[in-house]
Amino acid sequence: MEAVGAVSVHVNGKAEIDDFDLSAVVQPEPLPPIVAAENGDKQNGREIVLGRNVHTTCLEVTEPEANDEFTGDKDAYMASVLARYRKNLMERTKYHLGYPYNLDFDYGALAQLQHFSINNLGDPFIESNYGVHSRQFEVGVLDWFARLWEIEKNEYWGYITNCGTEGNLHGILVGREVFPNGVLYASRESHYSVFKAARMYRMDCEKVDCLISGEIDCADFKAKLLANKDKPAIINVNIGTTVKGAVDDLDLVIQTLEESGFSEDRFYIHCDGALFGLMMPFVKRAPKVTFKKPIGSVSVSGHKFMGCPMPCGVQITRMEHINALSRNVEYLASRDATIMGSRNGHAPIFLWYTLNRKGYKGFQKEVQKCLRNAHYLKDRLHDAGISSMLNELSSTVVFERPLDEEFVRRWQLACQGNIAHVVVMPSVTIEKLDDFLNELVEKRSTWYQDGEVQPPCIAADVGSENCVCALHK
């Protein structure tokens, strides 16, 4: 039996796996070379650092040997691979800070359902001929979010998506179907999936400038609206931007549309609430995202703040809009109005389980914990003389990009240009933040000790008041 990374020694006709080497899985990997994007893209003059090519360490699929059924060697080999991989996952989870995933969850009670191929293909509200589904859980989750965003059961349509990107693709597609010649407007700090949607749907797209916080600049938005005032507007409003966690002012966006001569029958607003869409309703001073305002759709991720072992999300739109998109499909005995055909039927059960266990009060506690810990991190960075920024309604702490890419990879930090960020989630404890800060301060003292290299100035990213470089101290 041959397998990548394995040393198989046959003794008396039996393969031994004691020397199996999974170093590619459990040992530190070499840093990737700095690779420029094909189109020569740079971020603030920096070459973009891409991850390593996984083909160098992939686990090969091998054919079973004739006697494997009797020797059990193949099963033992695979068990060894999975055990080492689990150990690797536990280790990497300890050093996870840069991406907005809540890793603190326990779905052991749902293990009994993993033996079933649960598929919610088609419309959530119309049962398909395929009987192994979880629509009753899915619609229960959708009703919960409809209440959260204040829209009546008979006025909304939605479904549980495979990820936040699918929610954006669907919301923008609905907008495009309502206004086929509409122009898509999105701030430059919108998630990349918004601009992917524009390319996929061949839509005219205007990138709107941002304020230093990352929030959409409504003065530039107004100028671009007036330049296209003969065409309807489709707007992506960010409820927490990807890098800085900035929240676009929905009320100001609506006011800007009205001041520019766009009545409600000439614009469609999609709210991308991937992370903060589920946090903001539990922050007292936060602006409200509600269908009582003239918005067309809202999407959130299910695997981010809530926590889920597989990527998923929720997309809610108005029933009046979905008719422009949906088609009846006889093969399904249902209606097609989703991006994907087959849909993960396990995800709705995981979300239903979490919503029932935590409820509004549970989420409110977790939001308060995240915001409190984010302020703790921001204050400690400031005390250590490290440039940093935290938006008022955010748990995303932005700071100067660490000089060492190995440190970046160890803590799984998300970087852009000269800045990096930590997204403080319910699974991020004060103890983990202390470990990160202590290591960062220690490493930083060696990076800049000889004075030849200076910490970067990030005033252009976070404002001069948040930058403590040599120029702005």
Short mmCIF file of C-alpha atoms in Angstrom, two decimals:
data_model
loop_
_atom_site.label_atom_id
_atom_site.label_comp_id
_atom_site.label_asym_id
_atom_site.label_seq_id
_atom_site.Cartn_x
_atom_site.Cartn_y
_atom_site.Cartn_z
CA MET A 1 0.00 0.00 0.00
CA GLU A 2 1.45 3.35 -1.01
CA ALA A 3 0.29 6.70 0.21
CA VAL A 4 1.74 10.16 0.19
CA GLY A 5 3.89 10.73 3.26
CA ALA A 6 3.64 7.03 4.26
CA VAL A 7 6.46 4.54 4.71
CA SER A 8 4.91 1.10 4.33
CA VAL A 9 7.07 -1.88 5.25
CA HIS A 10 5.74 -5.35 4.47
CA VAL A 11 6.72 -7.93 7.06
CA ASN A 12 5.57 -11.54 6.57
CA GLY A 13 3.09 -10.35 3.99
CA LYS A 14 1.53 -7.77 6.33
CA ALA A 15 1.91 -4.03 5.93
CA GLU A 16 3.01 -2.07 8.97
CA ILE A 17 2.10 1.57 9.45
CA ASP A 18 4.13 2.45 12.55
CA ASP A 19 6.45 4.58 10.40
CA PHE A 20 3.59 6.51 8.78
CA ASP A 21 4.70 10.12 8.43
CA LEU A 22 2.09 12.84 8.54
CA SER A 23 4.58 15.65 9.03
CA ALA A 24 2.90 17.54 6.20
CA VAL A 25 -0.22 17.70 8.34
CA VAL A 26 1.04 18.29 11.85
CA GLN A 27 4.40 20.05 11.56
CA PRO A 28 4.97 23.71 10.70
CA GLU A 29 4.95 24.30 6.98
CA PRO A 30 7.44 26.42 5.04
CA LEU A 31 6.28 29.94 4.37
CA PRO A 32 4.84 30.57 0.91
CA PRO A 33 6.87 32.62 -1.52
CA ILE A 34 5.63 36.13 -2.18
CA VAL A 35 3.56 35.74 -5.32
CA ALA A 36 2.06 38.65 -7.21
CA ALA A 37 -1.44 38.23 -8.57
CA GLU A 38 -1.63 37.49 -12.28
CA ASN A 39 -2.86 40.97 -13.10
CA GLY A 40 0.00 42.52 -11.14
CA ASP A 41 -2.25 43.59 -8.28
CA LYS A 42 -0.61 45.19 -5.30
CA GLN A 43 -2.01 46.46 -2.00
CA ASN A 44 -0.49 49.77 -0.92
CA GLY A 45 2.62 48.95 -2.94
CA ARG A 46 3.03 45.51 -1.36
CA GLU A 47 3.12 42.29 -3.35
CA ILE A 48 0.20 40.07 -2.28
CA VAL A 49 1.34 37.04 -0.27
CA LEU A 50 -0.48 33.91 -1.39
CA GLY A 51 -0.63 30.65 0.56
CA ARG A 52 1.36 27.57 -0.36
CA ASN A 53 0.34 25.16 -3.08
CA VAL A 54 -1.50 22.35 -1.25
CA HIS A 55 -0.51 19.87 -3.96
CA THR A 56 2.89 19.69 -2.27
CA THR A 57 1.38 18.14 0.87
CA CYS A 58 -1.93 16.64 -0.20
CA LEU A 59 -3.03 13.23 1.05
CA GLU A 60 -3.22 10.93 -1.93
CA VAL A 61 -6.19 8.66 -2.52
CA THR A 62 -4.94 5.09 -2.97
CA GLU A 63 -6.64 1.92 -4.11
CA PRO A 64 -7.32 -0.74 -1.44
CA GLU A 65 -5.15 -3.84 -1.68
CA ALA A 66 -6.74 -7.23 -2.25
CA ASN A 67 -6.18 -8.44 1.32
CA ASP A 68 -7.08 -5.15 3.08
CA GLU A 69 -10.46 -6.55 4.08
CA PHE A 70 -8.69 -9.20 6.16
CA THR A 71 -5.61 -7.32 7.42
CA GLY A 72 -7.37 -4.08 8.29
CA ASP A 73 -4.27 -2.15 7.21
CA LYS A 74 -6.19 0.39 5.16
CA ASP A 75 -8.63 1.13 7.97
CA ALA A 76 -5.74 1.51 10.42
CA TYR A 77 -3.93 3.83 8.02
CA MET A 78 -7.00 6.04 7.54
CA ALA A 79 -7.68 6.07 11.28
CA SER A 80 -4.12 7.28 11.81
CA VAL A 81 -4.54 10.03 9.23
CA LEU A 82 -7.79 11.24 10.81
CA ALA A 83 -6.36 11.12 14.33
CA ARG A 84 -3.38 13.23 13.33
CA TYR A 85 -5.62 15.59 11.41
CA ARG A 86 -7.88 16.04 14.43
CA LYS A 87 -4.81 16.86 16.53
CA ASN A 88 -3.80 19.42 13.92
CA LEU A 89 -7.27 21.00 13.97
CA MET A 90 -7.18 21.31 17.75
CA GLU A 91 -3.78 22.97 17.59
CA ARG A 92 -4.71 25.41 14.83
CA THR A 93 -7.96 26.32 16.60
CA LYS A 94 -5.90 27.55 19.57
CA TYR A 95 -4.24 30.16 17.33
CA HIS A 96 -7.22 31.39 15.36
CA LEU A 97 -7.84 35.15 15.53
CA GLY A 98 -8.04 36.75 12.10
CA TYR A 99 -11.24 35.36 10.61
CA PRO A 100 -14.81 35.85 11.86
CA TYR A 101 -15.69 32.33 12.92
CA ASN A 102 -17.10 31.36 16.30
CA LEU A 103 -15.31 28.08 17.07
CA ASP A 104 -17.07 27.55 20.40
CA PHE A 105 -19.94 25.14 19.77
CA ASP A 106 -21.07 21.65 20.66
CA TYR A 107 -23.45 19.80 18.36
CA GLY A 108 -22.92 16.32 19.80
CA ALA A 109 -26.68 15.87 20.12
CA LEU A 110 -26.97 16.09 16.32
CA ALA A 111 -24.46 13.32 15.56
CA GLN A 112 -27.38 10.89 15.28
CA LEU A 113 -28.47 12.67 12.07
CA GLN A 114 -25.17 12.36 10.20
CA HIS A 115 -26.23 9.02 8.74
CA PHE A 116 -28.86 10.71 6.58
CA SER A 117 -28.48 12.50 3.25
CA ILE A 118 -30.64 15.53 4.07
CA ASN A 119 -31.23 17.73 1.05
CA ASN A 120 -33.52 20.78 0.90
CA LEU A 121 -33.43 21.12 -2.88
CA GLY A 122 -35.86 23.68 -4.26
CA ASP A 123 -37.98 26.24 -2.46
CA PRO A 124 -37.97 25.96 1.37
CA PHE A 125 -41.71 26.65 1.50
CA ILE A 126 -42.75 24.06 -1.12
CA GLU A 127 -42.04 20.43 -0.32
CA SER A 128 -40.21 18.48 -3.02
CA ASN A 129 -40.83 14.83 -3.90
CA TYR A 130 -37.50 14.11 -2.19
CA GLY A 131 -38.63 13.21 1.32
CA VAL A 132 -35.35 13.31 3.27
CA HIS A 133 -35.33 17.05 3.98
CA SER A 134 -35.36 19.49 6.90
CA ARG A 135 -37.68 22.20 5.60
CA GLN A 136 -39.58 22.32 8.89
CA PHE A 137 -36.34 23.36 10.62
CA GLU A 138 -35.35 25.73 7.79
CA VAL A 139 -38.64 27.65 7.82
CA GLY A 140 -38.50 27.84 11.61
CA VAL A 141 -35.07 29.51 11.37
CA LEU A 142 -36.27 31.85 8.61
CA ASP A 143 -39.27 32.90 10.70
CA TRP A 144 -36.92 33.75 13.57
CA PHE A 145 -34.85 36.03 11.35
CA ALA A 146 -37.97 37.55 9.82
CA ARG A 147 -39.06 38.57 13.34
CA LEU A 148 -35.57 39.93 14.02
CA TRP A 149 -35.71 42.12 10.92
CA GLU A 150 -39.40 43.00 11.31
CA ILE A 151 -41.14 41.55 8.32
CA GLU A 152 -44.39 39.57 8.40
CA LYS A 153 -44.47 35.87 7.51
CA ASN A 154 -46.66 36.44 4.46
CA GLU A 155 -44.42 39.25 3.18
CA TYR A 156 -41.00 37.60 3.13
CA TRP A 157 -39.24 34.84 1.25
CA GLY A 158 -35.85 33.39 2.10
CA TYR A 159 -33.67 30.34 2.37
CA ILE A 160 -30.61 28.98 4.14
CA THR A 161 -27.60 29.42 1.92
CA ASN A 162 -24.24 27.67 1.76
CA CYS A 163 -22.32 30.79 2.86
CA GLY A 164 -22.39 34.59 3.10
CA THR A 165 -21.23 34.94 -0.49
CA GLU A 166 -24.30 33.06 -1.74
CA GLY A 167 -26.49 35.47 0.23
CA ASN A 168 -24.85 38.41 -1.54
CA LEU A 169 -25.08 36.71 -4.93
CA HIS A 170 -28.79 36.08 -4.36
CA GLY A 171 -29.61 39.52 -2.96
CA ILE A 172 -27.88 41.30 -5.83
CA LEU A 173 -29.45 38.93 -8.37
CA VAL A 174 -32.91 39.77 -7.03
CA GLY A 175 -32.04 43.46 -7.38
CA ARG A 176 -30.87 42.88 -10.95
CA GLU A 177 -34.06 40.97 -11.81
CA VAL A 178 -36.21 43.77 -10.37
CA PHE A 179 -34.12 46.40 -12.23
CA PRO A 180 -32.48 44.71 -15.27
CA ASN A 181 -30.73 47.94 -16.31
CA GLY A 182 -29.85 49.03 -12.77
CA VAL A 183 -26.38 50.16 -11.71
CA LEU A 184 -24.79 48.39 -8.73
CA TYR A 185 -23.25 50.70 -6.10
CA ALA A 186 -20.94 49.33 -3.41
CA SER A 187 -18.23 50.86 -1.27
CA ARG A 188 -14.64 49.95 -2.07
CA GLU A 189 -14.42 48.07 1.22
CA SER A 190 -17.34 45.80 0.41
CA HIS A 191 -16.74 42.05 0.42
CA TYR A 192 -15.17 40.70 -2.76
CA SER A 193 -18.31 38.65 -3.46
CA VAL A 194 -20.22 41.86 -4.26
CA PHE A 195 -17.87 42.66 -7.14
CA LYS A 196 -17.89 39.00 -8.14
CA ALA A 197 -21.68 39.31 -8.48
CA ALA A 198 -21.25 42.34 -10.73
CA ARG A 199 -18.91 40.36 -13.00
CA MET A 200 -21.11 37.25 -13.01
CA TYR A 201 -24.27 39.18 -13.85
CA ARG A 202 -22.53 41.60 -16.26
CA MET A 203 -23.76 44.58 -14.25
CA ASP A 204 -22.52 48.13 -14.42
CA CYS A 205 -20.83 48.70 -11.08
CA GLU A 206 -19.74 51.89 -9.33
CA LYS A 207 -17.18 51.57 -6.56
CA VAL A 208 -17.90 54.26 -3.98
CA ASP A 209 -15.18 55.83 -1.85
CA CYS A 210 -15.02 55.22 1.90
CA LEU A 211 -14.43 57.29 4.99
CA ILE A 212 -11.34 56.47 7.05
CA SER A 213 -13.53 54.22 9.22
CA GLY A 214 -14.36 52.06 6.19
CA GLU A 215 -17.93 53.34 6.06
CA ILE A 216 -19.38 54.36 2.69
CA ASP A 217 -18.77 58.02 1.77
CA CYS A 218 -22.26 59.28 0.98
CA ALA A 219 -20.92 62.47 -0.65
CA ASP A 220 -19.15 60.35 -3.28
CA PHE A 221 -22.19 58.07 -3.41
CA LYS A 222 -24.39 61.05 -4.26
CA ALA A 223 -22.01 62.22 -7.00
CA LYS A 224 -22.05 58.79 -8.62
CA LEU A 225 -25.85 58.53 -8.32
CA LEU A 226 -26.29 61.87 -10.10
CA ALA A 227 -23.94 60.73 -12.87
CA ASN A 228 -26.30 57.78 -13.50
CA LYS A 229 -29.63 59.29 -12.54
CA ASP A 230 -31.36 57.86 -15.64
CA LYS A 231 -30.83 54.29 -14.40
CA PRO A 232 -32.25 52.56 -11.29
CA ALA A 233 -29.88 51.99 -8.37
CA ILE A 234 -29.00 48.67 -6.75
CA ILE A 235 -27.06 49.30 -3.56
CA ASN A 236 -25.00 47.02 -1.35
CA VAL A 237 -25.04 48.32 2.23
CA ASN A 238 -22.43 46.84 4.56
CA ILE A 239 -23.45 45.86 8.06
CA GLY A 240 -19.80 45.41 8.99
CA THR A 241 -17.08 45.62 6.32
CA THR A 242 -14.65 42.75 5.84
CA VAL A 243 -11.44 44.39 7.04
CA LYS A 244 -12.44 47.21 9.42
CA GLY A 245 -15.87 46.07 10.57
CA ALA A 246 -17.39 49.40 9.52
CA VAL A 247 -21.17 49.77 9.41
CA ASP A 248 -22.65 51.82 6.57
CA ASP A 249 -25.27 54.33 7.72
CA LEU A 250 -28.43 52.81 6.19
CA ASP A 251 -30.55 55.86 7.02
CA LEU A 252 -28.04 58.19 5.38
CA VAL A 253 -27.87 55.95 2.30
CA ILE A 254 -31.67 56.12 1.96
CA GLN A 255 -31.61 59.89 2.52
CA THR A 256 -28.90 60.28 -0.15
CA LEU A 257 -30.99 58.30 -2.63
CA GLU A 258 -34.02 60.50 -1.97
CA GLU A 259 -31.98 63.71 -2.23
CA SER A 260 -30.60 62.50 -5.56
CA GLY A 261 -34.10 62.05 -6.99
CA PHE A 262 -34.46 58.28 -6.56
CA SER A 263 -37.92 57.32 -5.33
CA GLU A 264 -38.46 53.95 -3.64
CA ASP A 265 -39.63 52.39 -6.91
CA ARG A 266 -36.22 53.17 -8.47
CA PHE A 267 -33.81 51.58 -6.01
CA TYR A 268 -33.12 48.23 -4.37
CA ILE A 269 -30.99 47.89 -1.23
CA HIS A 270 -29.25 44.66 -0.25
CA CYS A 271 -27.77 44.59 3.26
CA ASP A 272 -24.67 42.43 3.65
CA GLY A 273 -24.74 41.55 7.33
CA ALA A 274 -22.43 38.51 7.12
CA LEU A 275 -21.07 38.97 10.65
CA PHE A 276 -22.57 42.05 12.31
CA GLY A 277 -26.06 41.52 10.90
CA LEU A 278 -26.66 39.16 13.81
CA MET A 279 -24.77 41.25 16.37
CA MET A 280 -26.18 44.73 15.79
CA PRO A 281 -29.78 43.97 16.87
CA PHE A 282 -28.37 43.33 20.34
CA VAL A 283 -26.42 46.60 20.60
CA LYS A 284 -28.68 49.31 22.06
CA ARG A 285 -27.13 52.31 20.30
CA ALA A 286 -26.76 50.60 16.92
CA PRO A 287 -28.82 51.78 13.94
CA LYS A 288 -31.63 49.39 13.10
CA VAL A 289 -31.73 47.10 10.10
CA THR A 290 -35.41 46.47 9.44
CA PHE A 291 -37.75 45.79 6.55
CA LYS A 292 -39.84 48.68 7.84
CA LYS A 293 -37.27 50.72 5.93
CA PRO A 294 -37.19 50.48 2.10
CA ILE A 295 -34.65 47.65 1.86
CA GLY A 296 -34.94 44.67 -0.48
CA SER A 297 -32.92 41.94 1.24
CA VAL A 298 -30.63 41.06 4.15
CA SER A 299 -28.13 38.22 4.42
CA VAL A 300 -26.03 36.88 7.29
CA SER A 301 -23.59 34.01 7.72
CA GLY A 302 -24.61 31.19 10.03
CA HIS A 303 -21.11 29.88 10.70
CA LYS A 304 -19.67 33.20 11.88
CA PHE A 305 -21.22 34.70 15.00
CA MET A 306 -23.55 31.76 15.69
CA GLY A 307 -20.95 29.08 15.09
CA CYS A 308 -21.51 26.03 12.91
CA PRO A 309 -19.27 23.18 11.72
CA MET A 310 -20.11 23.89 8.09
CA PRO A 311 -20.37 27.22 6.21
CA CYS A 312 -23.96 28.41 5.85
CA GLY A 313 -26.06 31.56 5.89
CA VAL A 314 -29.51 33.10 5.83
CA GLN A 315 -30.99 35.21 3.06
CA ILE A 316 -34.29 37.09 3.49
CA THR A 317 -36.01 39.17 0.79
CA ARG A 318 -39.48 40.49 0.09
CA MET A 319 -42.03 38.07 -1.37
CA GLU A 320 -43.02 40.64 -4.01
CA HIS A 321 -39.47 40.57 -5.42
CA ILE A 322 -38.90 36.83 -5.59
CA ASN A 323 -41.52 36.27 -8.29
CA ALA A 324 -39.22 38.01 -10.77
CA LEU A 325 -36.64 35.28 -10.16
CA SER A 326 -38.52 32.04 -9.48
CA ARG A 327 -39.50 29.28 -11.90
CA ASN A 328 -41.54 26.11 -11.29
CA VAL A 329 -39.61 22.86 -11.84
CA GLU A 330 -41.66 19.72 -12.45
CA TYR A 331 -38.68 17.43 -11.79
CA LEU A 332 -38.52 18.77 -8.22
CA ALA A 333 -42.27 19.25 -7.74
CA SER A 334 -41.09 22.55 -6.27
CA ARG A 335 -40.03 26.03 -7.26
CA ASP A 336 -36.53 27.17 -8.19
CA ALA A 337 -35.62 30.55 -6.71
CA THR A 338 -32.27 29.77 -5.06
CA ILE A 339 -28.72 30.07 -6.39
CA MET A 340 -27.88 26.42 -5.72
CA GLY A 341 -30.01 23.40 -6.59
CA SER A 342 -29.23 20.83 -3.92
CA ARG A 343 -28.91 22.52 -0.54
CA ASN A 344 -27.38 21.23 2.68
CA GLY A 345 -30.26 20.01 4.81
CA HIS A 346 -28.08 19.59 7.90
CA ALA A 347 -27.26 23.31 8.20
CA PRO A 348 -30.85 24.40 9.07
CA ILE A 349 -30.90 21.85 11.91
CA PHE A 350 -27.64 23.20 13.34
CA LEU A 351 -28.95 26.77 13.19
CA TRP A 352 -32.32 25.78 14.68
CA TYR A 353 -30.52 23.99 17.51
CA THR A 354 -28.33 27.04 18.31
CA LEU A 355 -31.22 29.51 18.18
CA ASN A 356 -33.23 27.36 20.57
CA ARG A 357 -30.35 26.88 23.00
CA LYS A 358 -29.19 30.49 23.13
CA GLY A 359 -32.17 32.65 22.25
CA TYR A 360 -32.16 36.44 22.24
CA LYS A 361 -30.70 36.74 25.74
CA GLY A 362 -27.89 34.31 24.96
CA PHE A 363 -26.88 36.23 21.85
CA GLN A 364 -27.06 39.53 23.71
CA LYS A 365 -24.60 38.21 26.31
CA GLU A 366 -22.21 36.99 23.64
CA VAL A 367 -22.35 40.31 21.77
CA GLN A 368 -21.54 42.21 24.95
CA LYS A 369 -18.63 39.85 25.65
CA CYS A 370 -17.22 40.31 22.14
CA LEU A 371 -17.41 44.12 22.28
CA ARG A 372 -15.90 44.20 25.77
CA ASN A 373 -13.00 41.95 24.75
CA ALA A 374 -12.42 43.95 21.56
CA HIS A 375 -12.02 47.13 23.62
CA TYR A 376 -9.63 45.27 25.90
CA LEU A 377 -7.47 44.28 22.92
CA LYS A 378 -7.55 47.80 21.46
CA ASP A 379 -6.50 49.35 24.80
CA ARG A 380 -3.65 46.88 25.29
CA LEU A 381 -2.33 47.50 21.77
CA HIS A 382 -2.44 51.24 22.44
CA ASP A 383 -0.61 50.79 25.76
CA ALA A 384 2.07 48.78 23.94
CA GLY A 385 2.61 51.60 21.43
CA ILE A 386 1.06 49.74 18.51
CA SER A 387 -1.11 51.63 16.02
CA SER A 388 -4.68 50.34 16.15
CA MET A 389 -8.32 51.21 15.54
CA LEU A 390 -11.71 49.90 16.65
CA ASN A 391 -14.94 51.16 15.13
CA GLU A 392 -17.68 51.97 17.62
CA LEU A 393 -20.10 49.18 16.69
CA SER A 394 -17.45 46.61 15.85
CA SER A 395 -15.51 43.74 17.36
CA THR A 396 -12.88 43.93 14.60
CA VAL A 397 -9.62 45.42 15.89
CA VAL A 398 -7.35 46.79 13.15
CA PHE A 399 -3.63 47.25 13.79
CA GLU A 400 -0.28 47.48 12.04
CA ARG A 401 0.61 44.44 9.97
CA PRO A 402 3.20 42.24 11.73
CA LEU A 403 6.53 42.27 9.95
CA ASP A 404 6.96 38.50 10.06
CA GLU A 405 4.72 36.41 7.79
CA GLU A 406 5.37 33.36 9.96
CA PHE A 407 3.75 35.19 12.88
CA VAL A 408 0.84 36.15 10.61
CA ARG A 409 0.33 32.52 9.64
CA ARG A 410 0.71 31.20 13.18
CA TRP A 411 -2.12 33.42 14.43
CA GLN A 412 -4.06 33.14 11.15
CA LEU A 413 -4.34 36.91 10.78
CA ALA A 414 -6.16 38.51 7.87
CA CYS A 415 -4.02 41.23 6.28
CA GLN A 416 -4.48 43.92 3.68
CA GLY A 417 -1.66 46.25 2.75
CA ASN A 418 -0.04 47.60 5.92
CA ILE A 419 -2.84 46.53 8.27
CA ALA A 420 -4.03 43.32 9.88
CA HIS A 421 -7.01 42.60 12.08
CA VAL A 422 -8.29 40.39 14.87
CA VAL A 423 -12.02 39.60 14.87
CA VAL A 424 -13.09 39.08 18.47
CA MET A 425 -15.68 36.30 18.47
CA PRO A 426 -17.42 34.48 21.33
CA SER A 427 -14.69 31.81 21.23
CA VAL A 428 -11.91 34.42 21.71
CA THR A 429 -11.07 34.68 25.41
CA ILE A 430 -9.06 37.25 27.33
CA GLU A 431 -6.45 34.54 27.91
CA LYS A 432 -6.05 33.97 24.17
CA LEU A 433 -5.78 37.73 23.57
CA ASP A 434 -3.12 37.99 26.29
CA ASP A 435 -1.11 35.17 24.70
CA PHE A 436 -1.34 36.90 21.32
CA LEU A 437 -0.41 40.32 22.70
CA ASN A 438 2.53 39.05 24.73
CA GLU A 439 3.94 37.21 21.74
CA LEU A 440 3.37 40.19 19.44
CA VAL A 441 5.12 42.60 21.81
CA GLU A 442 8.04 40.19 22.24
CA LYS A 443 8.43 39.57 18.50
CA ARG A 444 8.01 43.23 17.69
CA SER A 445 10.92 44.15 19.95
CA THR A 446 13.19 42.00 17.77
CA TRP A 447 11.75 43.14 14.44
CA TYR A 448 12.53 46.78 15.09
CA GLN A 449 15.41 46.59 17.60
CA ASP A 450 18.23 47.79 15.33
CA GLY A 451 16.28 50.84 14.13
CA GLU A 452 16.92 50.05 10.46
CA VAL A 453 13.28 49.06 9.95
CA GLN A 454 10.50 51.20 11.43
CA PRO A 455 6.92 50.18 12.23
CA PRO A 456 4.68 51.14 9.29
CA CYS A 457 2.69 54.35 9.24
CA ILE A 458 -0.97 53.33 8.91
CA ALA A 459 -2.51 56.79 9.27
CA ALA A 460 -4.01 56.45 5.78
CA ASP A 461 -5.82 53.30 6.95
CA VAL A 462 -6.84 54.17 10.53
CA GLY A 463 -6.47 57.95 10.81
CA SER A 464 -3.59 59.93 12.28
CA GLU A 465 -5.23 59.90 15.72
CA ASN A 466 -4.91 56.09 15.83
CA CYS A 467 -1.41 55.87 14.34
CA VAL A 468 1.58 55.90 16.70
CA CYS A 469 4.36 55.61 14.13
CA ALA A 470 7.43 57.85 14.45
CA LEU A 471 5.68 60.60 12.49
CA HIS A 472 2.39 60.58 14.43
CA LYS A 473 3.41 59.83 18.01
#
